[in-house]
CSV table of C-alpha atoms in Angstrom, one decimal:
chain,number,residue,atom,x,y,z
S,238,UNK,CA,-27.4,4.5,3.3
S,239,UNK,CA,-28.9,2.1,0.6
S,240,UNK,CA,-29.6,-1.7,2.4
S,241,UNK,CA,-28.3,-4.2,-0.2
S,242,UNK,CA,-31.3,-6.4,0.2
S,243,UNK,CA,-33.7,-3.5,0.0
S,244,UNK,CA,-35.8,-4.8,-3.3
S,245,UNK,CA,-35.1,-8.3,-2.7
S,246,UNK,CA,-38.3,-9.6,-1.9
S,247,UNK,CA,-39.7,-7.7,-5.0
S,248,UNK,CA,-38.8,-9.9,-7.9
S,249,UNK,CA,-42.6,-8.1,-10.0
S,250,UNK,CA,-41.6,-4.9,-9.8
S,251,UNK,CA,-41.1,-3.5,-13.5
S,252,UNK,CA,-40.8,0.3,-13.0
S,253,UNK,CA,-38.4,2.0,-10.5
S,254,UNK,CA,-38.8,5.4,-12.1
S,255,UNK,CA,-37.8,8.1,-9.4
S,256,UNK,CA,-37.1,5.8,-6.2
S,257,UNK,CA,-34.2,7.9,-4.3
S,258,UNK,CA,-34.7,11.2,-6.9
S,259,UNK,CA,-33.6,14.1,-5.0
S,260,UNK,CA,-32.8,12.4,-2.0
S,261,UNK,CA,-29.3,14.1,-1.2
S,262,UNK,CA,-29.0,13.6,2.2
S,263,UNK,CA,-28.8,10.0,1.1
S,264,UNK,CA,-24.8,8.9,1.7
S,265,UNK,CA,-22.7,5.9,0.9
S,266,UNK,CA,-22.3,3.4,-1.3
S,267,UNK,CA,-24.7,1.6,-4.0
S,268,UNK,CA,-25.2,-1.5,-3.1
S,269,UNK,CA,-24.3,-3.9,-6.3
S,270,UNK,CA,-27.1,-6.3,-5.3
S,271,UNK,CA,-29.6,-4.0,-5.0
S,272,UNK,CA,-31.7,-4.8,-8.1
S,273,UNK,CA,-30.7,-8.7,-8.5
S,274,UNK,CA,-34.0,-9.9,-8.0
S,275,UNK,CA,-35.6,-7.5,-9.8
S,276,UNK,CA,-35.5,-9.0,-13.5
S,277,UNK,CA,-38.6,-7.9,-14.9
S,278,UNK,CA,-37.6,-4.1,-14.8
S,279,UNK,CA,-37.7,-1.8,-17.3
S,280,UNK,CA,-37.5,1.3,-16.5
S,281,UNK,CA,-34.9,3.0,-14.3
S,282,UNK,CA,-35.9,6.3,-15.0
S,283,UNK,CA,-34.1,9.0,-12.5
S,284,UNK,CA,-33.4,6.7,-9.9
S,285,UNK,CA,-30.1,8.2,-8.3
S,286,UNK,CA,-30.8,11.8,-9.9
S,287,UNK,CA,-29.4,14.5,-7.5
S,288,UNK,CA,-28.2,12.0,-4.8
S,289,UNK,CA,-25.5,14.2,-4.8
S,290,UNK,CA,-24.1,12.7,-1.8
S,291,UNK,CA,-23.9,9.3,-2.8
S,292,UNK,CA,-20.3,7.8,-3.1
S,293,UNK,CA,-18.0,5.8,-4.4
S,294,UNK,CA,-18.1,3.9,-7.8
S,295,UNK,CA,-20.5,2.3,-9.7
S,296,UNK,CA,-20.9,-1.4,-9.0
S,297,UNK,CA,-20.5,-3.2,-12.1
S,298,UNK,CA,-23.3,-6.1,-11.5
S,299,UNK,CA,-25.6,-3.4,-10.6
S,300,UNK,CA,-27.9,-4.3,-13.4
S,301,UNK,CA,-26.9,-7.3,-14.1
S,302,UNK,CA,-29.9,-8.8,-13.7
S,303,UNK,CA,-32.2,-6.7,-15.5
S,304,UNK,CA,-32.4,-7.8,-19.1
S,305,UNK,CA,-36.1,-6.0,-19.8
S,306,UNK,CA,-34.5,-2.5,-19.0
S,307,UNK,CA,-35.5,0.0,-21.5
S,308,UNK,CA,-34.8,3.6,-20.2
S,309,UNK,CA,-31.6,4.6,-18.0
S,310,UNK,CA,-32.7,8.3,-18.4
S,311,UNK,CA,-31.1,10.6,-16.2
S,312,UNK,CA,-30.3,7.2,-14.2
S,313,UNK,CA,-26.8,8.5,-12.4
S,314,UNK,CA,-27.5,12.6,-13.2
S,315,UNK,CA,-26.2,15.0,-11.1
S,316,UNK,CA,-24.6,12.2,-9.2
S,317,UNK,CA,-21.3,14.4,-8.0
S,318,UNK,CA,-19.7,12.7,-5.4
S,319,UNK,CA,-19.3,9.1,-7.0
S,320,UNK,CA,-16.0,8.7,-8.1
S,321,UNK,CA,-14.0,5.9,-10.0
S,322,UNK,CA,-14.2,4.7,-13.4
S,323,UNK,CA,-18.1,3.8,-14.9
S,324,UNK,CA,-17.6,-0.1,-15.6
S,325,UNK,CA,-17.5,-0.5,-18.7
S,326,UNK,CA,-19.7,-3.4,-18.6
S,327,UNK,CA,-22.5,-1.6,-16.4
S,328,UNK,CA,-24.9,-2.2,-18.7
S,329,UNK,CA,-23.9,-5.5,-20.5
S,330,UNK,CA,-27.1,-7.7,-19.6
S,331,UNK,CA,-29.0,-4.7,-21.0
S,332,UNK,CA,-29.4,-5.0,-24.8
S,333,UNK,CA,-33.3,-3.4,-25.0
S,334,UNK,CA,-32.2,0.0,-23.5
S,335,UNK,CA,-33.6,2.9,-26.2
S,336,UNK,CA,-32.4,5.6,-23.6
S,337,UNK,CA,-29.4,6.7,-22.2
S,338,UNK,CA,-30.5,10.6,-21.7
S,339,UNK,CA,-28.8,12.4,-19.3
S,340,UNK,CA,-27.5,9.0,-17.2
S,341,UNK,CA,-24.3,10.4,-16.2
S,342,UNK,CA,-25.1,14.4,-16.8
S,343,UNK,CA,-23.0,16.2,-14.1
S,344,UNK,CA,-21.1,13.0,-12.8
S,345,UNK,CA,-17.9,14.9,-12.8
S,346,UNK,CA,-15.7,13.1,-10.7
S,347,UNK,CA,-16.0,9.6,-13.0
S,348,UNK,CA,-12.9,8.5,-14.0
S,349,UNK,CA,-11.9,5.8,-17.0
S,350,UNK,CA,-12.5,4.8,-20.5
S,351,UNK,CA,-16.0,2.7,-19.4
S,352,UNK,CA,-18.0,5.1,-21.9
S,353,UNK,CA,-16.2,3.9,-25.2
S,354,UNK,CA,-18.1,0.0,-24.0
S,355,UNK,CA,-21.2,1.6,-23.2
S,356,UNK,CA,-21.6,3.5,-26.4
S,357,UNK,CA,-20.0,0.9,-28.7
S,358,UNK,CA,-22.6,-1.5,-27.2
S,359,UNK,CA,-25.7,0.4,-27.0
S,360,UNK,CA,-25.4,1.4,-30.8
S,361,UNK,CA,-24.8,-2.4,-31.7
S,362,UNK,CA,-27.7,-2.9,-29.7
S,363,UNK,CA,-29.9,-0.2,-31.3
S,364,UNK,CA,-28.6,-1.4,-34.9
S,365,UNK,CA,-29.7,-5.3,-33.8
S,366,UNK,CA,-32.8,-4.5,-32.5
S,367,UNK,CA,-33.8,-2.3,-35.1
S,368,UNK,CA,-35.0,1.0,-32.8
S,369,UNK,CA,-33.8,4.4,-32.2
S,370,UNK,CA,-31.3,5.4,-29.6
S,371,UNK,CA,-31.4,7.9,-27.5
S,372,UNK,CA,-28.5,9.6,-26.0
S,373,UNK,CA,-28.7,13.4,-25.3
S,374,UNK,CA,-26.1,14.5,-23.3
S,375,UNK,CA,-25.1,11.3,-21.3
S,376,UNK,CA,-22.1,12.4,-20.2
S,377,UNK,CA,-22.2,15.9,-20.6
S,378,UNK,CA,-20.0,17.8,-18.1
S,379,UNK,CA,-18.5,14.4,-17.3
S,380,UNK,CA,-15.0,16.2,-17.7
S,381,UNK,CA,-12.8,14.1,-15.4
S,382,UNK,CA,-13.1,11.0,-17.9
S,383,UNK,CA,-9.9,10.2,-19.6
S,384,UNK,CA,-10.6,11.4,-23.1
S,385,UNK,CA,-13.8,13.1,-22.4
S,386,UNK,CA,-13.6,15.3,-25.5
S,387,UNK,CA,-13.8,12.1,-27.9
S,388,UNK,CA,-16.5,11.0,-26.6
S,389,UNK,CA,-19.2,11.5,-29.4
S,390,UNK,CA,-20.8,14.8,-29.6
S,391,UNK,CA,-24.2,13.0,-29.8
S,392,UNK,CA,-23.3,11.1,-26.4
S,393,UNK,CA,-22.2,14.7,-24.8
């Protein structure tokens, strides 16, 4: 399992790219606090990719602290065993991000409505900040989210 307080005495670090990629044997819950005293990060890249085995929902706060986050990609792919809705303030505190690739790809037992925030927000983001956004396949195969086939074809 994931220690809540595992970066906590690393408030410089600015790239977690790839920390628990491919670790399925890892199990439990993610810790909301994990990255709270983390807020010069900016990239996330693949962090929780194929951690199959992780469970439970998404904390909402998880990146709460993390204004300077530019890149979710592939952030939650392939993540299969967390369940319950994706909060649809996940990535509130996040208005820099230029891409959401993959971040949810293969989540398929997520639950909810939390994508219409995300995407909403993101683009009003990209529009305000003047850069492109990029969303291949975000939630593709996401299929268990209540009106998964509205979700925008760019987004899936």
């Amino acid at each position: 399992s994931i220690p809540e307080k595992l970066f906590a005495n690393n408030p410089l670090v600015t790239n977690f790219s790839y920390i628990f990629y491919q670790c399925s044997n890892l199990t439990g819950s993610i810790p909301e606090k994990l990255f709270a005293n983390n807020p010069l990060v900016s990239t996330f890249r693949s962090i929780f990719d194929i951690c199959s085995n992780l469970t439970g929902s998404i904390p909402e706060k998880l990146f709460a602290n993390n204004p300077s986050v530019t890149d979710f990609y592939a952030t939650f792919s392939r993540c299969s065993n967390l369940t319950g809705s994706i909060p649809e303030k996940l990535f509130a505190n996040n208005p820099l991000v230029t891409n959401f690739s993959y971040t949810f790809w293969n989540c398929t037992n997520l639950t909810g409505r939390g994508w219409e925030d995300i995407i909403t927000n993101a683009e009003q983001n990209a529009i305000d900040g003047g850069f492109t956004l990029i969303k291949t396949q975000c939630f593709r195969n996401c299929t268990s989210l209540t009106d998964y086939g509205q979700i925008p074809a760019a987004w899936r």
